[in-house]
C-alpha positions as CSV (number, residue, x, y, z in Angstrom):
1,M,-7.5,5.2,21.4
2,S,-3.8,4.6,20.5
3,P,-1.5,2.4,22.5
4,I,0.3,3.8,25.5
5,F,4.1,3.5,25.7
6,T,6.1,3.7,28.9
7,P,9.9,4.0,28.6
8,H,12.0,1.3,30.3
9,K,15.6,0.2,30.8
10,C,15.3,-3.6,30.6
11,I,16.1,-6.0,27.9
12,L,13.7,-8.8,26.9
13,F,14.8,-11.9,25.0
14,I,12.2,-13.1,22.6
15,A,12.4,-16.8,22.1
16,C,9.5,-17.3,19.7
17,V,8.4,-15.5,16.5
18,L,5.4,-16.0,14.3
19,L,7.3,-16.5,11.1
20,S,10.0,-19.0,10.3
21,F,13.4,-17.4,10.3
22,C,17.0,-17.9,9.3
23,I,19.8,-16.8,11.7
24,N,22.7,-14.5,10.8
25,A,21.8,-14.4,7.1
26,Q,23.8,-11.7,5.2
27,T,21.7,-8.6,4.4
28,P,21.7,-8.2,0.6
29,A,22.5,-4.9,-1.0
30,T,19.6,-2.5,-1.8
31,P,18.2,-3.1,-5.3
32,I,18.4,0.6,-6.3
33,T,20.8,3.5,-5.7
34,F,19.6,7.1,-6.2
35,G,21.2,8.9,-9.1
36,S,22.7,5.7,-10.6
37,I,20.7,4.8,-13.6
38,D,21.0,2.0,-16.1
39,L,21.3,3.2,-19.8
40,K,19.1,0.2,-20.8
41,D,16.2,1.7,-18.8
42,L,16.4,4.9,-20.9
43,Q,16.6,3.0,-24.1
44,M,13.6,0.9,-23.3
45,K,10.8,1.5,-25.9
46,T,8.2,-0.9,-24.7
47,Y,7.8,-3.3,-21.8
48,E,8.0,-6.7,-23.3
49,K,5.7,-8.4,-20.7
50,D,3.0,-5.8,-21.4
51,T,3.4,-3.9,-24.6
52,S,0.2,-1.9,-23.9
53,A,1.7,-0.4,-20.8
54,E,1.9,3.4,-20.8
55,A,4.5,3.3,-18.0
56,V,6.2,0.8,-15.8
57,V,7.6,0.9,-12.3
58,L,11.2,-0.2,-12.7
59,C,11.7,-0.4,-8.9
60,D,9.8,0.4,-5.8
61,Y,11.9,-0.1,-2.7
62,G,11.1,0.7,0.9
63,E,12.6,0.3,4.4
64,Y,10.7,0.4,7.7
65,S,12.7,0.8,10.9
66,Y,12.3,1.9,14.5
67,Y,14.3,4.4,16.6
68,F,13.8,6.3,19.9
69,G,13.0,10.1,20.0
70,N,11.8,12.2,22.9
71,D,11.6,9.0,25.0
72,L,9.1,7.5,22.6
73,P,9.5,5.0,19.8
74,K,9.1,6.3,16.3
75,V,9.0,4.7,12.8
76,H,11.4,5.8,10.1
77,Y,10.2,5.1,6.5
78,K,12.4,5.2,3.4
79,R,11.0,5.1,-0.1
80,H,12.7,5.0,-3.4
81,I,10.7,4.8,-6.7
82,R,11.8,4.7,-10.3
83,I,9.2,4.9,-13.2
84,K,9.7,4.6,-16.9
85,I,7.4,6.6,-19.1
86,L,6.6,4.7,-22.4
87,K,3.7,6.6,-23.9
88,K,2.0,10.0,-23.6
89,A,-0.8,8.3,-21.7
90,G,1.8,7.8,-18.9
91,F,2.5,11.5,-18.4
92,G,0.2,11.6,-15.4
93,F,2.8,9.8,-13.4
94,A,4.9,13.0,-13.5
95,S,2.6,14.3,-10.8
96,Q,3.2,12.7,-7.4
97,K,1.9,13.2,-3.9
98,I,3.1,11.8,-0.6
99,P,0.5,11.6,2.2
100,F,1.4,12.3,5.8
101,Y,-0.5,13.0,9.0
102,I,-0.3,15.9,11.4
103,S,-2.2,15.8,14.7
104,S,-2.8,18.2,17.6
105,D,-0.7,15.7,19.6
106,G,2.7,16.2,18.1
107,N,3.8,12.7,19.3
108,K,1.6,11.2,16.6
109,S,2.5,13.5,13.7
110,E,4.5,12.6,10.6
111,S,6.9,14.6,8.6
112,V,8.4,14.1,5.1
113,T,12.2,14.8,4.8
114,D,15.0,14.4,2.4
115,L,12.7,14.5,-0.7
116,K,14.7,14.2,-3.9
117,A,13.4,14.0,-7.5
118,I,15.1,13.7,-10.9
119,T,13.9,13.4,-14.5
120,W,16.3,11.4,-16.7
121,N,16.2,11.8,-20.5
122,L,18.2,10.5,-23.4
123,E,18.9,13.5,-25.6
124,N,21.0,13.1,-28.8
125,G,22.4,9.9,-27.3
126,S,23.5,11.6,-24.1
127,L,22.2,11.1,-20.6
128,V,20.6,14.4,-19.3
129,S,19.1,14.9,-15.8
130,Y,16.8,17.5,-14.5
131,T,17.0,17.7,-10.7
132,M,14.2,19.3,-8.7
133,S,15.0,21.8,-6.0
134,E,13.3,22.4,-2.6
135,E,11.2,25.2,-4.2
136,D,9.6,22.7,-6.5
137,F,7.9,20.9,-3.7
138,F,4.8,22.2,-1.9
139,E,2.3,21.0,0.7
140,E,-1.5,20.8,0.4
141,K,-4.1,20.0,3.1
142,G,-6.3,17.0,2.4
143,S,-9.2,15.8,4.5
144,S,-9.1,15.9,8.3
145,N,-5.5,15.8,9.5
146,T,-4.0,14.4,6.3
147,Y,-1.6,16.5,4.2
148,Y,0.3,15.9,1.0
149,K,3.7,16.8,-0.2
150,K,3.2,17.3,-3.9
151,F,5.5,17.9,-6.9
152,T,5.5,17.5,-10.7
153,F,8.6,16.3,-12.6
154,P,10.0,18.6,-15.3
155,Q,10.9,17.9,-18.9
156,V,8.8,14.7,-19.1
157,R,8.5,13.0,-22.5
158,E,8.1,9.5,-23.9
159,G,11.2,7.6,-22.8
160,S,11.8,9.6,-19.6
161,V,12.7,7.9,-16.4
162,L,11.3,9.5,-13.2
163,E,13.2,8.9,-10.0
164,F,12.3,10.1,-6.5
165,S,13.0,9.2,-2.9
166,Y,12.0,10.5,0.5
167,E,12.1,9.7,4.2
168,L,9.1,9.9,6.6
169,E,9.3,10.1,10.3
170,S,6.1,8.9,12.2
171,G,5.1,9.0,15.8
172,M,2.5,6.4,15.1
173,W,4.8,3.5,16.1
174,Y,1.8,1.2,16.6
175,N,0.5,1.6,13.0
176,L,2.8,0.5,10.3
177,R,1.8,1.5,6.8
178,P,0.8,-1.2,4.4
179,W,3.0,-2.0,1.4
180,N,1.4,-2.3,-2.0
181,F,3.4,-4.5,-4.4
182,Q,1.1,-3.6,-7.4
183,T,-0.2,-0.4,-9.0
184,N,-2.2,0.2,-12.2
185,I,0.9,-0.1,-14.3
186,P,3.4,-3.1,-14.3
187,T,6.1,-3.3,-11.6
188,I,9.4,-5.0,-12.4
189,W,10.6,-5.1,-8.8
190,S,8.9,-4.2,-5.6
191,E,10.7,-4.8,-2.3
192,I,10.0,-3.9,1.4
193,R,12.4,-4.5,4.3
194,A,11.2,-4.0,7.9
195,E,13.4,-3.9,11.0
196,I,11.1,-4.4,14.0
197,P,12.2,-4.6,17.7
198,A,11.0,-7.8,19.2
199,Y,9.2,-5.9,21.9
200,F,6.5,-5.3,19.2
201,D,4.6,-8.3,18.0
202,F,3.1,-7.5,14.6
203,K,0.8,-9.8,12.6
204,I,2.0,-9.6,9.1
205,T,-0.6,-10.5,6.5
206,L,0.4,-11.2,2.9
207,L,-2.5,-10.8,0.4
208,S,-1.3,-11.9,-3.1
209,F,-2.4,-14.0,-6.0
210,I,1.2,-13.8,-7.2
211,P,4.0,-15.8,-5.5
212,L,6.7,-13.6,-3.8
213,K,10.2,-13.7,-5.2
214,V,11.7,-13.2,-1.7
215,K,10.1,-13.9,1.7
216,E,12.7,-13.9,4.5
217,T,12.7,-13.4,8.2
218,K,15.8,-13.4,10.5
219,Q,16.7,-12.7,14.1
220,D,19.0,-9.8,14.6
221,S,20.0,-7.3,17.4
222,R,20.8,-3.6,17.4
223,N,20.6,-0.5,19.5
224,F,17.0,0.7,20.1
225,I,16.3,2.3,23.5
226,R,19.9,2.8,24.7
227,S,23.1,3.2,22.7
228,N,25.1,0.8,24.9
229,I,22.6,-2.1,24.8
230,R,21.6,-4.2,21.8
231,D,18.0,-5.2,21.7
232,P,16.5,-8.2,19.9
233,Y,15.1,-7.5,16.4
234,L,13.2,-9.3,13.7
235,S,14.3,-8.4,10.2
236,Y,11.8,-9.0,7.3
237,R,12.4,-8.9,3.6
238,F,9.6,-9.4,1.0
239,A,9.9,-8.8,-2.7
240,L,7.7,-9.4,-5.7
241,A,9.0,-9.5,-9.3
242,D,7.2,-8.8,-12.6
243,A,3.9,-7.8,-11.0
244,P,1.3,-7.2,-13.8
245,A,-0.7,-4.0,-13.9
246,L,-3.7,-4.1,-11.6
247,K,-6.5,-3.2,-14.0
248,P,-10.3,-3.6,-13.7
249,E,-11.5,-6.8,-15.4
250,P,-15.0,-8.0,-16.1
251,F,-16.6,-10.0,-13.3
252,I,-14.7,-9.1,-10.1
253,T,-15.9,-7.8,-6.8
254,T,-13.5,-5.0,-6.3
255,I,-10.0,-4.6,-7.8
256,E,-8.6,-4.0,-4.3
257,N,-9.3,-7.6,-3.5
258,Y,-6.5,-8.6,-5.8
259,R,-3.8,-6.1,-5.1
260,S,-0.7,-7.8,-3.9
261,K,0.2,-6.2,-0.5
262,L,1.5,-6.6,3.0
263,E,-0.5,-5.4,6.0
264,F,0.8,-5.0,9.6
265,E,-1.4,-5.2,12.7
266,L,0.1,-4.7,16.1
267,A,-1.0,-7.7,18.2
268,S,0.9,-6.9,21.4
269,T,3.8,-5.4,23.1
270,F,5.9,-7.0,25.9
271,F,8.2,-4.8,28.0
272,P,9.6,-6.0,31.4
273,N,8.1,-3.0,33.3
274,Q,4.8,-3.3,31.6
275,G,4.2,-7.0,30.9
276,K,2.3,-8.0,27.9
277,I,-0.3,-5.6,26.5
278,D,-2.7,-6.9,23.9
279,Y,-3.9,-4.6,21.2
280,S,-5.3,-7.1,18.8
281,Q,-9.0,-7.6,19.5
282,T,-10.6,-11.0,19.9
283,W,-13.9,-12.0,18.3
284,E,-15.3,-12.4,21.8
285,A,-14.4,-8.8,22.7
286,L,-15.7,-7.5,19.4
287,N,-19.0,-9.3,20.0
288,E,-19.3,-7.7,23.4
289,T,-18.5,-4.3,21.9
290,L,-21.3,-4.6,19.4
291,L,-23.9,-6.2,21.6
292,T,-23.5,-3.5,24.3
293,S,-23.3,-0.6,21.7
294,D,-26.0,2.0,21.7
295,Y,-25.8,1.8,17.9
296,F,-26.1,-1.9,17.6
297,G,-27.1,-4.5,20.2
298,K,-29.0,-2.1,22.5
299,Q,-31.0,-0.8,19.5
300,I,-32.6,-4.3,19.0
301,K,-34.5,-3.8,22.3
302,K,-35.8,-0.4,21.1
303,Y,-38.2,-1.6,18.5
304,D,-41.2,-1.9,20.8
305,E,-43.8,-2.4,18.1
306,A,-42.3,-5.8,17.2
307,Q,-44.1,-7.6,20.0
308,K,-47.6,-6.5,18.8
309,I,-46.7,-7.2,15.1
310,A,-45.5,-10.7,16.0
311,E,-48.7,-11.5,17.8
312,T,-50.7,-10.6,14.7
313,L,-48.5,-12.6,12.4
314,K,-48.6,-15.7,14.6
315,S,-52.4,-15.6,14.5
316,Q,-52.4,-15.5,10.7
317,T,-49.9,-18.3,10.0
318,K,-49.8,-22.1,10.6
319,D,-46.2,-23.2,10.4
320,S,-42.7,-21.9,11.0
321,L,-41.8,-21.2,7.4
322,S,-44.9,-19.2,6.7
323,L,-44.4,-17.2,10.0
324,L,-40.8,-16.5,9.1
325,T,-41.8,-15.4,5.6
326,A,-44.6,-13.2,7.0
327,A,-42.1,-11.5,9.4
328,Y,-39.6,-11.0,6.7
329,Q,-42.1,-9.6,4.2
330,Y,-43.5,-7.2,6.9
331,I,-40.1,-5.5,7.4
332,Q,-39.3,-5.7,3.7
333,N,-42.6,-4.1,2.6
334,S,-43.0,-1.5,5.4
335,M,-39.4,-0.2,5.4
336,Q,-37.5,1.7,2.7
337,W,-33.8,1.3,2.5
338,D,-31.9,4.7,2.2
339,G,-29.1,3.0,0.2
340,D,-26.6,3.3,3.1
341,N,-24.4,0.3,3.8
342,R,-23.9,0.3,7.6
343,V,-22.9,-2.1,10.4
344,F,-24.2,0.4,13.0
345,T,-27.5,2.3,13.2
346,S,-27.4,6.1,12.9
347,G,-28.2,6.4,16.6
348,T,-31.9,7.1,16.0
349,N,-34.1,5.0,18.1
350,L,-35.5,2.1,16.1
351,N,-39.0,3.1,17.1
352,K,-38.5,6.4,15.3
353,V,-36.9,4.6,12.4
354,A,-40.1,2.5,12.1
355,E,-42.2,5.7,12.2
356,K,-40.2,7.3,9.4
357,K,-40.3,4.0,7.5
358,I,-36.8,4.6,6.1
359,G,-33.4,3.4,7.4
360,N,-29.9,2.1,6.7
361,S,-29.0,-1.6,6.3
362,A,-28.3,-2.0,10.1
363,E,-31.5,-0.4,11.2
364,I,-33.8,-2.4,8.9
365,N,-32.1,-5.7,9.6
366,L,-31.9,-5.2,13.3
367,M,-35.6,-4.5,13.3
368,L,-36.0,-7.8,11.5
369,V,-33.9,-9.6,14.1
370,R,-36.1,-8.2,16.9
371,L,-39.3,-9.2,15.1
372,L,-38.1,-12.7,14.4
373,R,-37.2,-13.1,18.1
374,E,-40.7,-12.0,19.1
375,C,-42.0,-14.6,16.7
376,G,-40.1,-17.2,18.6
377,F,-37.1,-17.7,16.3
378,E,-33.5,-17.9,17.3
379,A,-32.4,-14.7,15.4
380,N,-29.1,-12.7,15.6
381,P,-27.2,-10.1,13.6
382,V,-24.5,-11.0,11.1
383,I,-22.0,-8.5,9.9
384,L,-20.4,-8.8,6.5
385,S,-18.3,-7.0,3.9
386,T,-20.2,-6.3,0.7
387,R,-18.6,-7.2,-2.6
388,E,-17.7,-3.6,-3.3
389,N,-16.0,-3.3,0.1
390,G,-13.7,-6.2,-0.5
391,F,-13.2,-9.7,1.0
392,P,-13.6,-10.2,4.7
393,T,-10.4,-11.4,6.5
394,D,-9.8,-13.5,9.6
395,L,-8.3,-10.4,11.3
396,V,-10.5,-9.1,14.0
397,L,-11.0,-5.6,12.4
398,L,-14.4,-4.1,12.6
399,D,-13.7,-1.5,9.9
400,R,-13.4,-4.4,7.4
401,F,-17.2,-4.8,7.6
402,D,-19.8,-2.5,6.1
403,F,-23.2,-4.2,6.3
404,T,-25.5,-5.9,8.8
405,I,-28.0,-8.7,7.9
406,A,-30.1,-11.1,9.9
407,H,-29.5,-14.7,10.8
408,V,-32.2,-17.2,11.8
409,V,-32.2,-20.9,12.6
410,L,-35.0,-22.7,10.8
411,N,-35.4,-26.5,11.3
412,G,-31.8,-26.6,12.5
413,K,-30.3,-24.9,9.5
414,D,-28.8,-21.4,9.0
415,L,-30.8,-18.9,7.0
416,L,-29.5,-15.4,6.1
417,L,-31.9,-12.6,5.4
418,D,-31.6,-9.1,4.1
419,A,-34.8,-7.0,4.2
420,T,-33.3,-3.9,2.5
421,S,-34.3,-5.3,-0.9
422,K,-38.0,-5.5,-1.8
423,L,-37.3,-8.0,-4.5
424,T,-35.6,-10.9,-2.7
425,K,-37.3,-13.9,-1.3
426,V,-36.7,-15.6,2.0
427,G,-33.3,-17.3,1.8
428,Q,-32.2,-15.1,-1.2
429,L,-29.6,-12.5,-0.6
430,P,-28.8,-9.6,-3.0
431,L,-25.6,-10.0,-5.0
432,R,-23.9,-7.2,-3.0
433,C,-24.0,-9.5,0.1
434,L,-22.7,-12.6,-1.6
435,N,-19.0,-12.1,-0.6
436,D,-17.6,-15.3,0.9
437,K,-18.8,-15.2,4.6
438,G,-20.3,-13.2,7.4
439,R,-19.7,-13.1,11.1
440,L,-22.5,-14.2,13.5
441,I,-22.6,-11.7,16.4
442,V,-23.6,-13.6,19.6
443,R,-22.1,-13.8,23.0
444,K,-21.5,-17.6,22.8
445,N,-20.5,-19.6,19.8
446,S,-19.8,-16.7,17.5
447,R,-18.6,-18.0,14.2
448,W,-18.2,-17.4,10.5
449,I,-21.2,-18.3,8.4
450,P,-20.5,-19.0,4.7
451,M,-22.7,-17.0,2.2
452,P,-25.1,-19.4,0.5
453,V,-24.6,-20.4,-3.1
454,P,-27.7,-18.9,-4.7
455,Q,-30.0,-20.8,-7.0
456,T,-29.1,-20.7,-10.7
457,S,-29.9,-17.3,-12.3
458,R,-31.8,-17.9,-15.6
459,K,-32.9,-16.0,-18.6
460,V,-35.1,-17.8,-21.2
461,V,-36.0,-16.4,-24.6
462,L,-38.7,-18.2,-26.6
463,M,-39.4,-17.0,-30.1
464,E,-41.6,-17.9,-33.1
465,M,-41.0,-16.0,-36.3
466,D,-42.4,-16.1,-39.8
467,I,-39.9,-15.2,-42.6
468,L,-41.6,-12.7,-44.8
469,P,-40.6,-11.1,-48.1
470,D,-38.7,-7.8,-48.2
471,Q,-36.2,-8.8,-45.5
472,Q,-38.9,-8.9,-42.8
473,L,-39.7,-11.3,-39.9
474,K,-42.9,-11.3,-37.9
475,G,-43.7,-13.1,-34.8
476,N,-43.8,-13.3,-31.0
477,V,-41.0,-13.2,-28.4
478,D,-41.4,-14.1,-24.7
479,I,-38.5,-13.4,-22.3
480,S,-38.7,-14.7,-18.7
481,Y,-36.3,-14.3,-15.8
482,L,-35.6,-16.4,-12.8
483,G,-33.3,-16.1,-9.7
484,H,-31.1,-13.0,-9.6
485,E,-31.8,-12.3,-13.3
486,A,-35.4,-11.7,-12.1
487,I,-34.1,-9.3,-9.5
488,Y,-32.0,-7.3,-12.0
489,F,-34.8,-7.1,-14.5
490,K,-37.4,-6.0,-11.9
491,S,-35.0,-3.5,-10.4
492,A,-34.4,-2.0,-13.8
493,V,-38.1,-1.7,-14.7
494,L,-39.2,-0.4,-11.3
495,A,-36.3,2.2,-11.3
496,K,-37.7,3.8,-14.5
497,G,-41.3,2.7,-14.4
498,K,-42.8,0.3,-16.9
499,D,-43.8,2.9,-19.5
500,A,-40.4,4.6,-19.5
501,Y,-38.6,1.3,-19.6
502,L,-40.6,0.2,-22.6
503,V,-39.9,3.5,-24.4
504,D,-36.1,2.9,-23.9
505,Y,-36.5,-0.7,-25.0
506,K,-38.1,0.3,-28.2
507,K,-35.5,3.0,-28.9
508,N,-32.8,0.3,-28.6
509,K,-34.5,-1.8,-31.3
510,P,-35.0,0.7,-34.1
511,N,-35.7,-2.0,-36.7
512,Y,-38.6,-3.4,-34.8
513,D,-42.2,-2.4,-35.4
514,F,-44.1,-3.4,-32.2
515,S,-47.7,-4.2,-32.4
516,K,-47.8,-5.5,-28.8
517,I,-45.4,-5.2,-25.9
518,A,-46.0,-5.7,-22.2
519,I,-44.2,-6.4,-18.9
520,T,-45.7,-8.4,-16.1
521,G,-44.6,-9.9,-12.8
522,V,-42.3,-7.1,-11.6
523,D,-44.1,-5.8,-8.6
524,S,-43.5,-8.6,-6.2
525,A,-40.6,-10.8,-5.1
526,E,-42.7,-13.9,-5.5
527,T,-43.7,-13.4,-9.1
528,M,-41.7,-14.3,-12.3
529,P,-41.2,-11.3,-14.5
530,L,-42.0,-11.7,-18.2
531,L,-41.5,-9.4,-21.2
532,K,-43.9,-10.3,-24.1
533,L,-43.9,-8.7,-27.5
534,T,-45.3,-9.1,-31.0
535,A,-43.4,-7.3,-33.7
536,T,-42.2,-7.1,-37.3
537,V,-38.5,-7.0,-37.7
538,N,-37.2,-5.0,-40.6
539,E,-33.9,-5.6,-42.5
540,A,-33.7,-8.9,-40.6
541,Y,-31.8,-10.8,-43.3
542,S,-29.8,-10.2,-46.5
543,I,-30.6,-11.4,-50.0
544,A,-28.1,-12.4,-52.7
545,G,-29.7,-13.8,-55.8
546,D,-31.9,-16.6,-54.9
547,R,-30.5,-17.0,-51.4
548,I,-31.4,-15.6,-48.0
549,Y,-28.7,-15.2,-45.3
550,L,-30.2,-15.0,-41.8
551,S,-28.6,-14.7,-38.4
552,P,-31.0,-16.8,-36.3
553,M,-30.0,-15.4,-32.9
554,L,-31.6,-12.1,-34.0
555,G,-29.2,-10.0,-32.0
556,M,-30.0,-11.8,-28.7
557,G,-26.9,-13.9,-28.6
558,E,-23.3,-13.3,-27.4
559,D,-21.8,-10.9,-29.9
560,T,-18.5,-10.1,-28.0
561,N,-16.3,-12.1,-25.7
562,P,-16.1,-10.2,-22.3
563,F,-12.7,-11.8,-21.6
564,K,-10.3,-9.8,-23.8
565,T,-6.9,-10.4,-22.2
566,P,-5.1,-13.7,-23.0
567,N,-4.1,-14.2,-19.3
568,R,-5.6,-13.3,-16.0
569,S,-4.1,-13.3,-12.5
570,Y,-7.3,-13.4,-10.4
571,P,-10.5,-15.3,-10.5
572,V,-13.6,-14.6,-12.6
573,E,-16.4,-13.9,-10.1
574,F,-19.9,-14.2,-11.6
575,G,-21.2,-14.5,-8.1
576,I,-24.1,-16.7,-9.1
577,P,-24.5,-19.8,-11.3
578,Q,-26.1,-18.8,-14.6
579,E,-28.1,-20.2,-17.5
580,E,-29.1,-18.5,-20.7
581,I,-31.6,-20.3,-22.9
582,F,-32.6,-19.3,-26.4
583,S,-35.1,-21.2,-28.4
584,A,-36.5,-20.0,-31.7
585,L,-38.9,-21.6,-34.3
586,Y,-38.7,-20.1,-37.8
587,K,-41.3,-20.7,-40.5
588,L,-40.0,-20.6,-44.1
589,P,-41.6,-18.9,-47.0
590,A,-43.4,-21.4,-49.1
591,D,-40.9,-21.1,-52.0
592,Y,-37.7,-21.5,-49.9
593,T,-35.9,-24.4,-48.5
594,V,-32.9,-24.7,-46.1
595,E,-29.7,-25.0,-48.0
596,E,-27.1,-24.8,-45.3
597,L,-27.3,-24.9,-41.5
598,P,-24.4,-24.2,-39.0
599,K,-23.2,-27.4,-37.4
600,S,-24.5,-28.2,-34.0
601,E,-21.9,-28.1,-31.2
602,S,-21.5,-29.0,-27.6
603,I,-18.7,-27.7,-25.4
604,A,-18.0,-28.5,-21.8
605,L,-15.8,-26.7,-19.4
606,P,-13.3,-28.8,-17.4
607,D,-14.5,-30.4,-14.1
608,N,-18.1,-30.0,-15.1
609,G,-17.8,-26.3,-14.7
610,G,-20.3,-25.4,-17.5
611,R,-21.6,-26.3,-20.9
612,F,-22.6,-24.7,-24.2
613,D,-25.1,-26.6,-26.4
614,F,-26.0,-25.3,-29.8
615,R,-28.5,-27.2,-32.0
616,L,-30.2,-26.4,-35.3
617,T,-32.9,-28.8,-36.6
618,V,-34.6,-28.7,-40.0
619,L,-38.4,-29.2,-39.7
620,E,-41.1,-29.4,-42.2
621,G,-41.7,-25.9,-43.5
622,G,-39.1,-24.4,-41.1
623,F,-36.2,-24.9,-38.7
624,K,-35.5,-24.6,-35.0
625,I,-32.5,-23.2,-33.2
626,D,-31.7,-24.0,-29.5
627,S,-28.8,-22.4,-27.6
628,K,-28.1,-23.1,-23.9
629,I,-25.2,-21.6,-21.9
630,V,-24.7,-23.0,-18.5
631,L,-22.1,-21.7,-16.0
632,K,-22.3,-23.9,-12.9
633,K,-19.9,-22.1,-10.7
634,P,-20.1,-18.7,-9.1
635,I,-16.3,-18.3,-9.2
636,Y,-13.8,-19.6,-11.7
637,S,-10.1,-19.6,-10.7
638,S,-7.4,-17.9,-12.7
639,E,-6.2,-21.3,-13.8
640,E,-9.6,-21.9,-15.4
641,Y,-9.6,-18.6,-17.2
642,G,-8.0,-19.8,-20.4
643,A,-10.7,-22.5,-20.9
644,L,-13.4,-20.0,-20.0
645,R,-12.1,-17.5,-22.5
646,E,-12.0,-20.1,-25.3
647,F,-15.5,-21.2,-24.2
648,Y,-16.8,-17.7,-24.9
649,N,-14.9,-17.5,-28.1
650,R,-16.8,-20.5,-29.4
651,I,-20.1,-19.1,-28.2
652,V,-19.5,-15.8,-30.0
653,F,-18.5,-17.7,-33.2
654,K,-21.5,-20.0,-33.2
655,H,-24.0,-17.2,-32.4
656,A,-22.7,-15.2,-35.3
657,E,-23.1,-18.0,-37.9
658,K,-25.8,-17.6,-40.6
659,I,-28.4,-19.9,-42.0
660,I,-28.6,-20.0,-45.8
661,L,-32.0,-20.5,-47.4
662,K,-32.4,-21.2,-51.2
663,Q,-35.3,-20.4,-53.4
664,K,-36.9,-23.5,-54.8
665,D,-36.6,-24.2,-58.5
666,K,-39.7,-23.0,-60.4
């Protein structure tokens, strides 16, 4: 339900504001004027800060202001954007669409006005413009009540500058649009100015890994409700310069977590004839909403079978941990997750969900909460935002959450459980849930609970190989997995089935002749998965004269650096501490000896953040190679990126080095 506004005739003096301000600061000129273009922008061939960019936003400028219409406040948006096209790959920016909302209640509708668009080109050294007319713009209906004003710039080529501006009138005075400082191409200048009557108290949240160039707030006054009375205002100005393109990088949750943006949330209004009206929800109110909801708290009581199951489990276990484990495994093994991330149940009674043995994340984990309570534990729901959904924020906004799990207190300690995965152990959450923190939903002492740092995820490769004539190796390989690596491997095998998985595995190793291959330990969360094989490897090394050149990692090392770009503005999120261990024992042919080994090397990341150890040892009749990569932190900051990138450069280099064997003199 949207806020209600009642017209009034009184003036309110606001003495306090949330942000620091300067008084009577002079308003600077707007950074861009429509139709006035700089020749340098047309002459630009590449963007020097990102020469790979197919286009660049020269300027994105917006103004938000309030006015009165039909005895109701309205928001007036102005937007002015200028884009430089640098390559053919940027031609897609010639097509633009502006979203707006039309409701059955006309007071909440939006309309786009004063839309203008020009293509600027440099032709034979002269500035040429192609101005779009009203007939070039059209409307298209999107989903629900959303519409789009759409258009495509004419005469677009490499070097064009595209300029458009528009105004938007909105009756949704309580819901200011967010401002994005970044897009998927670089932005040289992005600026937003907002003029907000002091009757409206907005929480303004800045989300940015890049420092703002401008961040100003000042007190002002102007006409709002009546033309002869000046009302108090707060004027905001925020600008960001030289924002890099927001592009997907390896090892992040979701790219939206790192978009620099401003968000506005109406906290309250304060009019003399209304008093203060709060719109911003408190955690206490949200808890009550959830706990009294037919789709959340009330559903916990509708899993009647839990009492009988709990009695059986209690009779079969001797201590708290084994009872908790039994309850967790009961829900885990008896229910099938439908793949749906949900805070709420679908509305189906949990008794019926239990009968069908399939449910969404909320249904399965609320069943777990009820069963744990029946077993005598202090158990409650926790809502969280999955990694794909983005970071949770301290703002009390239910739509920021998309998943429900269970919380239980065991021996005075918090324990988080998710029974949607059949491959996780007690105290082990799937990676999707490991996203900073979750909110405990209880009537008293509701709080944030940090997501646990999981145990180190480990992959271990053990190999014994005989070096044979004709470029062949023959031997055994054992690959084991621990922690989340075990979950990933088990999931991959079970998704395809063992036989189909092994067929694909063999296809991906065409130079292997397998005499034995088997997978064990994938059917239970409690077992360690193991891939064991015996094979002959063909074309395993090269021969030049009386020398053999062998890459001892045998294709199981790091062959490429996942971190391509020299710089990175946001953290590297592995999510889990990791280890990769490779140990191989090679037996030489009787008539060969080791002539040259790569040098051993040890590299440490700063602040004990990780380590790479690489060792080669000559043995009687053979040699041994040991490689160990340790990443101790689930998240590395952008400041640590350079060291991490160089760390991987060295790993790739060492893993690619060859051993030289020389035939003995006869």
